[in-house]
mmCIF file of C-alpha atoms and ligand atoms in Angstrom:
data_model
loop_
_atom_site.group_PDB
_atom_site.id
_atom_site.type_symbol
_atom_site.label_atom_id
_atom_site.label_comp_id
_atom_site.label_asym_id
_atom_site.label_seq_id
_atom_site.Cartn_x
_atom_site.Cartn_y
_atom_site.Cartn_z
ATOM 1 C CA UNK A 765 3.191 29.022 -5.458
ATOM 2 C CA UNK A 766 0.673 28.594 -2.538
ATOM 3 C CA UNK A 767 0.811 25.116 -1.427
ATOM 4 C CA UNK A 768 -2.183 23.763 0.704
ATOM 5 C CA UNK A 769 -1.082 19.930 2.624
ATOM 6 C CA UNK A 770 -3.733 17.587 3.200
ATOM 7 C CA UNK A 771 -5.220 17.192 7.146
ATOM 8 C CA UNK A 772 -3.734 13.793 7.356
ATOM 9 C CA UNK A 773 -0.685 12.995 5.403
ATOM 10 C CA UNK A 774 2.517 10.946 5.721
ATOM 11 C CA UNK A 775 3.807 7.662 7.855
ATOM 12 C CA UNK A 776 0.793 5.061 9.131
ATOM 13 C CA UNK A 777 0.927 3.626 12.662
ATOM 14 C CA UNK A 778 2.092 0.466 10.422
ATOM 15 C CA UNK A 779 5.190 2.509 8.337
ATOM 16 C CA UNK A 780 6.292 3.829 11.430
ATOM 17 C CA UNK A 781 6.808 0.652 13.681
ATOM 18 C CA UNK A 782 8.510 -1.444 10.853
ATOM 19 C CA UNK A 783 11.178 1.613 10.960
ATOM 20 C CA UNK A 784 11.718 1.540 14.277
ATOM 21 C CA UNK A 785 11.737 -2.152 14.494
ATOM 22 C CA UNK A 786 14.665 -1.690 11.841
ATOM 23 C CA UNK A 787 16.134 1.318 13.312
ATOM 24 C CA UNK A 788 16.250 -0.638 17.136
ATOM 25 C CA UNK A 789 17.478 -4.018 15.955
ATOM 26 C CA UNK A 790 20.243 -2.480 13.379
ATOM 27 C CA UNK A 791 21.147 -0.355 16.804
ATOM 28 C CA UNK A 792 21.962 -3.400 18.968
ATOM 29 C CA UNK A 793 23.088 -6.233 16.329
ATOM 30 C CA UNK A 794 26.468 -5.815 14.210
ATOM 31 C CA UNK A 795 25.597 -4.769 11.108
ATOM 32 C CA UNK A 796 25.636 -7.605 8.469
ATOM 33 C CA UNK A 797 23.358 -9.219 10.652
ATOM 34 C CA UNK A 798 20.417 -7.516 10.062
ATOM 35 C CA UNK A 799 18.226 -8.791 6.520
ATOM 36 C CA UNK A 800 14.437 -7.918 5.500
ATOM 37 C CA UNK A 801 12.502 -10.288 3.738
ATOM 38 C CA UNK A 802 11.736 -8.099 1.010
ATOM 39 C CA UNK A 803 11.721 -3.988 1.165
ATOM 40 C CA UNK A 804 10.461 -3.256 4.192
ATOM 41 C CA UNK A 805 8.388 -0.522 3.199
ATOM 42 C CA UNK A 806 7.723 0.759 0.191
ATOM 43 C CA UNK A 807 9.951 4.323 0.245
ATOM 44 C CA UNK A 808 13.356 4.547 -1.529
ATOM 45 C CA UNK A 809 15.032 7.208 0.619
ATOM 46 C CA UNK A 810 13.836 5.424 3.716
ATOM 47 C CA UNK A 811 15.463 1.776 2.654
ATOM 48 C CA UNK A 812 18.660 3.803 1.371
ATOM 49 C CA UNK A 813 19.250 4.871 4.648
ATOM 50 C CA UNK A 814 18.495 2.159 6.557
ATOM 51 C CA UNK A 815 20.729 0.204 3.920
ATOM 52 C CA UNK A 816 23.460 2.514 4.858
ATOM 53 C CA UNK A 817 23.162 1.676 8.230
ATOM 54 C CA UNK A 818 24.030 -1.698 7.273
ATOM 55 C CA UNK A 819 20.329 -3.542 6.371
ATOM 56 C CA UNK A 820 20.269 -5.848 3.921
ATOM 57 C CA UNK A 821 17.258 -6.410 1.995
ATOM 58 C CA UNK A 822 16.555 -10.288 0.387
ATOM 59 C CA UNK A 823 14.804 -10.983 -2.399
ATOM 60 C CA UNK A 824 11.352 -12.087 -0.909
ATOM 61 C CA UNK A 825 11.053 -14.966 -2.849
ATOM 62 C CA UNK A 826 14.069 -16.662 -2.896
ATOM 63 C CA UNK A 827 16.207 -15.180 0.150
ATOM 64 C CA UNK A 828 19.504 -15.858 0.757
ATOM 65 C CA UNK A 829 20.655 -15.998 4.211
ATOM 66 C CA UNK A 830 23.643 -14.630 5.344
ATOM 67 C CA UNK A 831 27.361 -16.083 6.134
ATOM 68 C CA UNK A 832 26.872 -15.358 10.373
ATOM 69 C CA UNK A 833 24.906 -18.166 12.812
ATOM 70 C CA UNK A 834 21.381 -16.509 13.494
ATOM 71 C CA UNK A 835 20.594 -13.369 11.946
ATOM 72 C CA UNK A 836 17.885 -11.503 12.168
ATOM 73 C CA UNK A 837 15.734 -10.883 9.893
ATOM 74 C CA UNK A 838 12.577 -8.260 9.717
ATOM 75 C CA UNK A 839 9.631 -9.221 8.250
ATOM 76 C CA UNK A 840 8.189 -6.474 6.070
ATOM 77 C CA UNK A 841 4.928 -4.226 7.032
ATOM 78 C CA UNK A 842 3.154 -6.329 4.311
ATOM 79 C CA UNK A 843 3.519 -9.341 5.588
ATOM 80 C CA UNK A 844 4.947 -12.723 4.530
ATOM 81 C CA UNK A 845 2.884 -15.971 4.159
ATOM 82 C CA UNK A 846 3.396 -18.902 6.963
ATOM 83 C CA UNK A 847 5.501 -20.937 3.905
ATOM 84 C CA UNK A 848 7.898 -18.181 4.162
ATOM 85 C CA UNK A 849 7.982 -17.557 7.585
ATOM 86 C CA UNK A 850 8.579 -20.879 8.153
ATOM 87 C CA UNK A 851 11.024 -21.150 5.758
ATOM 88 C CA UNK A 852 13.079 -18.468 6.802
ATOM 89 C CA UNK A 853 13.124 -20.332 10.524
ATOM 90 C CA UNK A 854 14.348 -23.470 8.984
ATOM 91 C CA UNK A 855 17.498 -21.132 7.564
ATOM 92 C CA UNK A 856 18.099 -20.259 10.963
ATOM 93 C CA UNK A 857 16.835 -16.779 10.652
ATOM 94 C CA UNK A 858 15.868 -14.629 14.070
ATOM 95 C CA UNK A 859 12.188 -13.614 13.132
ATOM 96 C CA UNK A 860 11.843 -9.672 13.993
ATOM 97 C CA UNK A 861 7.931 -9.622 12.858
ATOM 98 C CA UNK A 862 7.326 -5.974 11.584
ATOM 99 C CA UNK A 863 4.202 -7.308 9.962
ATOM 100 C CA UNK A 864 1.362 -4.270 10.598
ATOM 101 C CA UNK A 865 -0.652 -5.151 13.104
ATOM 102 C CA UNK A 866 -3.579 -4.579 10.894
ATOM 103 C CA UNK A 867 -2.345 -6.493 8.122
ATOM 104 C CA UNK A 868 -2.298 -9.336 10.741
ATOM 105 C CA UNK A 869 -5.919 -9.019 11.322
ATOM 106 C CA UNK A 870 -6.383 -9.811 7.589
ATOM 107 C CA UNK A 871 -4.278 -13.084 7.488
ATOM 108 C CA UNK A 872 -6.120 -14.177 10.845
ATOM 109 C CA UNK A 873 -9.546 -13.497 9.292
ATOM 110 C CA UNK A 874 -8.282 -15.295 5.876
ATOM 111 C CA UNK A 875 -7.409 -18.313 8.058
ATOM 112 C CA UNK A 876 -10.515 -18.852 9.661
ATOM 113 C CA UNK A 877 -12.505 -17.911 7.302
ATOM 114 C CA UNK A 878 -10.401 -21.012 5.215
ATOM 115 C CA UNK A 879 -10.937 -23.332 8.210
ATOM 116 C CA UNK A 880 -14.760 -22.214 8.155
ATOM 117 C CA UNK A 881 -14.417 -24.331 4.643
ATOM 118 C CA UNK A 882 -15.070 -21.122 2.903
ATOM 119 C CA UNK A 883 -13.522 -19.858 -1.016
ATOM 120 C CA UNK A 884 -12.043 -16.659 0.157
ATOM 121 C CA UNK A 885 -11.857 -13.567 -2.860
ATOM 122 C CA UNK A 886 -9.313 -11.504 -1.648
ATOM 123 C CA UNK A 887 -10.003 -7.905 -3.450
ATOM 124 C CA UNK A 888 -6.616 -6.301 -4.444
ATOM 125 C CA UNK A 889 -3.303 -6.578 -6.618
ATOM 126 C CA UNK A 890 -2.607 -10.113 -7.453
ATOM 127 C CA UNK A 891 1.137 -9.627 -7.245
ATOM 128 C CA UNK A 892 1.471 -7.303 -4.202
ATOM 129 C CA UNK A 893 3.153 -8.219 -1.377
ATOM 130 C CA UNK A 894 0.291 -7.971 1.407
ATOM 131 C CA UNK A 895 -2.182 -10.068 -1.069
ATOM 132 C CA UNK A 896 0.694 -12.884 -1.536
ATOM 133 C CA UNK A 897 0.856 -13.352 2.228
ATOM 134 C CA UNK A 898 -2.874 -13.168 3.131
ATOM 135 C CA UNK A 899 -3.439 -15.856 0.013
ATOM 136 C CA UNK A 900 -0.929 -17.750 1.466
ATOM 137 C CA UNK A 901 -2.451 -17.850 4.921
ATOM 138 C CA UNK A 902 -6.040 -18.920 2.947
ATOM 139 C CA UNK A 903 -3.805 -21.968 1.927
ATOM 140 C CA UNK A 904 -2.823 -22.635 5.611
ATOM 141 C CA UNK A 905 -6.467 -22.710 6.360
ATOM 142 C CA UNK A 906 -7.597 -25.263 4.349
ATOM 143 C CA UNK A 907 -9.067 -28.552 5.686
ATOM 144 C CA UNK A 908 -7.240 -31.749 4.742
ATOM 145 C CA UNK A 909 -3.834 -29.499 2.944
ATOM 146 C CA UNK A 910 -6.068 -28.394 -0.295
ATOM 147 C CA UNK A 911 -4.472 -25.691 -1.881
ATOM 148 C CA UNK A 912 -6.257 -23.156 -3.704
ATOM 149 C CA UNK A 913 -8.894 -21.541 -1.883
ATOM 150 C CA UNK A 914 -8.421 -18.360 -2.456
ATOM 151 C CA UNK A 915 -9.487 -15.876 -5.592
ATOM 152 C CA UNK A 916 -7.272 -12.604 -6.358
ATOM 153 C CA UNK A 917 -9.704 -9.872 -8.094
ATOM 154 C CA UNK A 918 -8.443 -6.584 -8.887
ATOM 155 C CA UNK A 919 -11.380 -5.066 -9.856
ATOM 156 C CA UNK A 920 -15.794 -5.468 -10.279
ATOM 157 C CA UNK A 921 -15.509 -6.932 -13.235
ATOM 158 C CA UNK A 922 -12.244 -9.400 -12.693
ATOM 159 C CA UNK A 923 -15.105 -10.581 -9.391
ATOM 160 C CA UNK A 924 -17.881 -10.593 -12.079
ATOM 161 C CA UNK A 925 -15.987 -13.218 -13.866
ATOM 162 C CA UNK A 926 -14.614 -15.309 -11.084
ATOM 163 C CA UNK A 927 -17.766 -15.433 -9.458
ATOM 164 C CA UNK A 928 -19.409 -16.815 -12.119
ATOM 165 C CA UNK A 929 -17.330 -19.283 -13.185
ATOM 166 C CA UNK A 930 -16.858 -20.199 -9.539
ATOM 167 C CA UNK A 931 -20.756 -20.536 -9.092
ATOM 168 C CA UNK A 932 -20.728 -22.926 -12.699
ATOM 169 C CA UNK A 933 -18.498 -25.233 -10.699
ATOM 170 C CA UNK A 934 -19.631 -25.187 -7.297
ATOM 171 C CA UNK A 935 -23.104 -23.219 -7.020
ATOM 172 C CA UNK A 936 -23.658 -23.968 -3.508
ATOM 173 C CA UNK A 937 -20.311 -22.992 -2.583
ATOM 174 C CA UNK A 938 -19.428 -21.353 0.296
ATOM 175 C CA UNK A 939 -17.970 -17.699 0.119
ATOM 176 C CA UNK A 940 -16.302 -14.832 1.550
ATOM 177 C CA UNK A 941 -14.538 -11.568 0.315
ATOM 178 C CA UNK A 942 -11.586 -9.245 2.435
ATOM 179 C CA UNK A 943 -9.815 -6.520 1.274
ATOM 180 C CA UNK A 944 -7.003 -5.674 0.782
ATOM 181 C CA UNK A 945 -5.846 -2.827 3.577
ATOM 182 C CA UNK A 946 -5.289 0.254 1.075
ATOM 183 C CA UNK A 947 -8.475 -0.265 -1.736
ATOM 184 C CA UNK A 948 -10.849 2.589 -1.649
ATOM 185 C CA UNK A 949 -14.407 2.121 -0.002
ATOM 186 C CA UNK A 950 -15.848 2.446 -3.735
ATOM 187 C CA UNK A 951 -14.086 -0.382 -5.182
ATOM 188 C CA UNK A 952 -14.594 -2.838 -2.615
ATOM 189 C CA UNK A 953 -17.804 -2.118 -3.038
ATOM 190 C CA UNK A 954 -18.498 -2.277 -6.645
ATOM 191 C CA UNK A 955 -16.304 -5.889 -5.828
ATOM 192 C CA UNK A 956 -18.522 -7.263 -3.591
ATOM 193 C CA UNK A 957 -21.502 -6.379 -5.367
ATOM 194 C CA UNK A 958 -20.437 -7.925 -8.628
ATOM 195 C CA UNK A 959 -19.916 -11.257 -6.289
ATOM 196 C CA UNK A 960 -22.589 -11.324 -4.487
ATOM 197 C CA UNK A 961 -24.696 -11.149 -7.660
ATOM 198 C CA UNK A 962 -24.144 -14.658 -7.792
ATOM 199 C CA UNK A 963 -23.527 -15.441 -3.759
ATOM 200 C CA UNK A 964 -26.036 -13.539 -2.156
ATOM 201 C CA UNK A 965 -24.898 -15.216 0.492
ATOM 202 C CA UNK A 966 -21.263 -14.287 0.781
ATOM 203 C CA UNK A 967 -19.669 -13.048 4.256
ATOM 204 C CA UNK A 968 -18.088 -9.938 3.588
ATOM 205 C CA UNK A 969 -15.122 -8.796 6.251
ATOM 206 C CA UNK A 970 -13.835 -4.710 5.982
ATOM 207 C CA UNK A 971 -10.411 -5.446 6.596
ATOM 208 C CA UNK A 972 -9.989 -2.117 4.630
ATOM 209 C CA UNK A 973 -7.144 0.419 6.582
ATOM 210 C CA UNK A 974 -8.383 3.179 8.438
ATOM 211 C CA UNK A 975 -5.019 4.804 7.852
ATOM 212 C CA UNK A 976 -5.809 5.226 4.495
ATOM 213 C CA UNK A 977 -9.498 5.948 4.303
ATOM 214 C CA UNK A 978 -8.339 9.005 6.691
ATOM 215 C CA UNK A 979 -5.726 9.659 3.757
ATOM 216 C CA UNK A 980 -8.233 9.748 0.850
ATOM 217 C CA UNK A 981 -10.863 11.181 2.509
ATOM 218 C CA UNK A 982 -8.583 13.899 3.623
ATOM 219 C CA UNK A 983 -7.220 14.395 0.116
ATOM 220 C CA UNK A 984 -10.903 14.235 -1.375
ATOM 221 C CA UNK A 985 -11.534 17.510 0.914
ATOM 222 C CA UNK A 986 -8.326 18.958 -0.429
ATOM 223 C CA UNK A 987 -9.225 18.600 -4.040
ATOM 224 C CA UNK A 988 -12.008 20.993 -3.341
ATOM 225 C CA UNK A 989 -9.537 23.660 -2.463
ATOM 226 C CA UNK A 990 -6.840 23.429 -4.736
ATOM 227 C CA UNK A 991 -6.480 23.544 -8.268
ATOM 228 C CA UNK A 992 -3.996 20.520 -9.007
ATOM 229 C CA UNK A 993 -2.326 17.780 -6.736
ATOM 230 C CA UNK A 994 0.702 16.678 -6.080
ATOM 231 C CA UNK A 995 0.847 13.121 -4.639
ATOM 232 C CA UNK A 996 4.281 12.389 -2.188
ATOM 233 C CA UNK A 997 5.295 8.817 -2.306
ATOM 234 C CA UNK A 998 6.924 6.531 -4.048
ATOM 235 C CA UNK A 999 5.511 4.375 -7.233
ATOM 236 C CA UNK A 1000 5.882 1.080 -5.685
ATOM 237 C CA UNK A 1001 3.327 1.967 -2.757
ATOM 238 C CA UNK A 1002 -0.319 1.082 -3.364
ATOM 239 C CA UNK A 1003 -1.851 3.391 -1.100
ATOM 240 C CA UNK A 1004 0.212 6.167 -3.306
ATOM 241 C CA UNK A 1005 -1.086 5.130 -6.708
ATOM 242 C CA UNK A 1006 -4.126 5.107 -5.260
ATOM 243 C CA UNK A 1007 -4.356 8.696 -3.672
ATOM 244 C CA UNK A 1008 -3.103 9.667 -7.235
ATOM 245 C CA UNK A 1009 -5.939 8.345 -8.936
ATOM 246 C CA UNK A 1010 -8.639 9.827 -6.646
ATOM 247 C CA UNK A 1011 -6.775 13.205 -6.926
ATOM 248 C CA UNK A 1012 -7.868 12.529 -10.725
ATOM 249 C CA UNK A 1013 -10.965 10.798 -10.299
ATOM 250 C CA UNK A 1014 -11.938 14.388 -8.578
ATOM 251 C CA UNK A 1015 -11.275 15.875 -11.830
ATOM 252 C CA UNK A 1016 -7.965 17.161 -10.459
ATOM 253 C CA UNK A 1017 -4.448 17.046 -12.558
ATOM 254 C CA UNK A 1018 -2.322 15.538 -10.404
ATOM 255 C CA UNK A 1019 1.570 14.268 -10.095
ATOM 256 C CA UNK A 1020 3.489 11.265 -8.184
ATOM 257 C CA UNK A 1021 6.631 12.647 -6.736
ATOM 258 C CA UNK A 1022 9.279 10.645 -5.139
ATOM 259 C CA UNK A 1023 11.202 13.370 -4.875
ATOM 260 C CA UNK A 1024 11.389 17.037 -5.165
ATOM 261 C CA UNK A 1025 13.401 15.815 -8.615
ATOM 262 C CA UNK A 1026 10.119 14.106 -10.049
ATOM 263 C CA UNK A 1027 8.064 18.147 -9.969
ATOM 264 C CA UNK A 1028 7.010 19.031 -13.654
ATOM 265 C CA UNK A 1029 8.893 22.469 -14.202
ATOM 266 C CA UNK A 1030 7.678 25.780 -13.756
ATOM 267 C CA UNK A 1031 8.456 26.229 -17.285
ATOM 268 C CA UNK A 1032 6.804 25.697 -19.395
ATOM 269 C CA UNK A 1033 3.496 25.815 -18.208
ATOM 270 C CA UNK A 1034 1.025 24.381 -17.408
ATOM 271 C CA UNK A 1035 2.235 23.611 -14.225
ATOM 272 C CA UNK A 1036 3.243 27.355 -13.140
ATOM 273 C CA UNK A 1037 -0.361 28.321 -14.134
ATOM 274 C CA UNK A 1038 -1.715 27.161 -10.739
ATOM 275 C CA UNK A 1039 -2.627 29.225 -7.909
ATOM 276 C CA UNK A 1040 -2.754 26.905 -5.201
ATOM 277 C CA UNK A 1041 -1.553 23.454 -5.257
ATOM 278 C CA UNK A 1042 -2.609 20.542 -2.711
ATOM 279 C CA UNK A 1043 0.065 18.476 -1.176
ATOM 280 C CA UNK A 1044 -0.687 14.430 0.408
ATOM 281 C CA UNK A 1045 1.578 11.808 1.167
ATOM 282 C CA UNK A 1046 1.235 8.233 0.576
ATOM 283 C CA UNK A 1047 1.443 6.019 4.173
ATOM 284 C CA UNK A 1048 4.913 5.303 3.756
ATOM 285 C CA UNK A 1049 6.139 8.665 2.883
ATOM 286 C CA UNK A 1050 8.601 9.805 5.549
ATOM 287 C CA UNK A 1051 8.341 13.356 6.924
ATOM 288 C CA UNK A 1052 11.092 14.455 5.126
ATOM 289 C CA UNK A 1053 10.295 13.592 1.865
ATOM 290 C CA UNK A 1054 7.370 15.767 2.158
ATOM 291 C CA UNK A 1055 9.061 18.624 3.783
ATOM 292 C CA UNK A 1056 11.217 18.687 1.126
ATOM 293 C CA UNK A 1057 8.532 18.549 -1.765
ATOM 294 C CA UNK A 1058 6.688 21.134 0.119
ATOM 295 C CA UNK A 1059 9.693 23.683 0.174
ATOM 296 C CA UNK A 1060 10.046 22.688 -3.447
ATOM 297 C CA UNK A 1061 6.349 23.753 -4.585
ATOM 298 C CA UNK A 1062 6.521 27.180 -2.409
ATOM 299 C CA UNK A 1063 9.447 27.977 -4.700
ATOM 300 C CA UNK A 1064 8.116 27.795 -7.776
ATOM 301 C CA UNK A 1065 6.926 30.928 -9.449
ATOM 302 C CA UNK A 1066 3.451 31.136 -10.283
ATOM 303 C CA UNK A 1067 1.001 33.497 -12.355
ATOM 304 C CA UNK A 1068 -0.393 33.926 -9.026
ATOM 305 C CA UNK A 1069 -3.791 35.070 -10.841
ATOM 306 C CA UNK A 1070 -5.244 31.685 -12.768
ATOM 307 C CA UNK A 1071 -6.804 29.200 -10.864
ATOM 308 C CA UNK A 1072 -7.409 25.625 -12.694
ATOM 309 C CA UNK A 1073 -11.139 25.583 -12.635
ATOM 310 C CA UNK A 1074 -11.268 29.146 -14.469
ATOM 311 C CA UNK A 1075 -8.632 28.731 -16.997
ATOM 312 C CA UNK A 1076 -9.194 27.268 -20.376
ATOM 313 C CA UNK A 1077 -6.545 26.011 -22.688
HETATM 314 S S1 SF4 B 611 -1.657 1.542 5.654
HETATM 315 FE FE1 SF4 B 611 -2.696 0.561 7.388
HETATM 316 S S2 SF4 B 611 -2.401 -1.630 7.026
HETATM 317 FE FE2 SF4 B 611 -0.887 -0.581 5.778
HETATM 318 S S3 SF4 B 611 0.933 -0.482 7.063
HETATM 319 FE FE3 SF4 B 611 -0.226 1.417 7.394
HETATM 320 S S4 SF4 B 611 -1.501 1.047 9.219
HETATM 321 FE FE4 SF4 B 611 -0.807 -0.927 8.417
#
């Protein structure tokens, strides 16, 4: 099968540093010493081997720390809020802050733009990691300890609702809208256009990832080479699900793999019936995984004469 790889695939800046963080702090502290405050990224062959190199990954929300004075422990790529960081200090953890510099941006910006005295929507997925922590840094913001500043909305018409209800309340409130890092351009968009229908007013930060606009717009290219997608990454990772859905949304049939394991079979078609299949990687797919998938798709056997677009079933 011919097997054509997106122009910009695989480990962000963000992926990459929270793995070497890891990787240089399990080199120079013994081995049970070394927690994460939740998976550190989201790839399951990645945390298996760093587990196996002795990290020890704590439930995020109710972490446990370990038997030895002053471990270390790594903050994930996503982020915690300032409650858990500073809970975590009070166990006596060693902070190693893996926290992507450009999710950092976003909590900064969802302080001040608290302090500012502003209701912050956050666009994005209410129980993701990243959106927990920037929420909780909203909280941190607020003037006088008030809690519950902030608005989760998942899509245009989750905002449509909030806004209005928000606007019922408090017309002449004061607003503002950030992004979560991986949503696409489209539906941040459509987000802060259903807002703003009812705060024209609303201060609107792009705290959206280059890393992964370069991935979708390099897999939006792809789709018009190849006949179907396949989508390296694992199902826990936004910026994954999402690349699978614009493979779609460009009319293309499209897989997640995680592994080689997770590749419909060649029989029975339809999967063998495509000439040339396009290959991207979610941000926190390691080089490896995607070698591997690639090798994996140049083995299958095709027809080697239907393309998608000109076969009909
Ligand atoms: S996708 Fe962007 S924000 Fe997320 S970890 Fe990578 S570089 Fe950071």
């Amino acid at each position: 099968m011919d097997v054509k790889r997106a122009g910009v695939l695989g480990f962000c800046m963000g992926v990459r540093r929270a793995v070497d963080l890891a990787e240089a702090e399990l080199g120079r502290t013994p081995l049970a010493d070394v927690y994460s405050c939740g998976p550190l990224i989201h790839n399951p062959q990645t945390l298996a081997s760093l587990e196996k190199r002795g990290l020890v990954i704590l439930d995020e929300d109710s972490p446990v720390p370990g038997a030895r004075a002053a471990p270390a422990i790594i903050i994930r790529a996503h982020g915690v809020s300032p409650g858990v960081e500073a809970d975590l200090r009070s166990r006596g953890f060693r902070i190693v802050d893996a926290t992507c510099p450009r999710v950092k941006v976003s909590q900064n910006t969802a302080r001040a733009l608290a302090e500012e005295g502003r209701c912050v929507f956050i666009a994005g997925e209410k129980n993701h990691a990243e959106v927990k922590g920037i929420a909780g840094y909203v909280d941190a913001g607020l003037p006088g300890g008030k809690d519950g500043g902030c608005v989760i909305v998942g899509n245009a018409a989750e905002a449509g609702q909030a806004a209005s209800s928000l606007f019922r309340r408090h017309p002449g409130a004061k607003t503002a809208l950030i992004a979560q890092t991986t949503i696409s351009e489209e539906e941040y968009a459509a987000i802060a256009e259903a807002l703003k229908k009812h705060f024209p007013g609303m201060e609107v930060k792009n705290t959206i990832c280059g890393a992964t606009r370069e991935r979708q717009d390099a897999l939006r290219k792809l789709c018009g080479e190849v006949d179907a997608v396949v989508v390296a990454g694992s199902r826990e990772s936004a910026n994954t699900r999402r690349l699978l859905s614009i493979a779609r949304d460009c009319g293309k049939p499209a897989w997640l793999a995680e592994s080689a394991a997770d590749l419909p079979p060649a029989e029975p078609p339809p999967f063998k019936k495509y000439g040339v299949v396009g290959l991207c990687a979610g941000a926190s797919t390691p080089d490896d995984v995607v070698e591997e998938i690639f090798r994996a798709l140049e083995n299958i056997p095709n027809d080697g004469v239907y393309s998608y677009n000109a076969y009909s079933d």
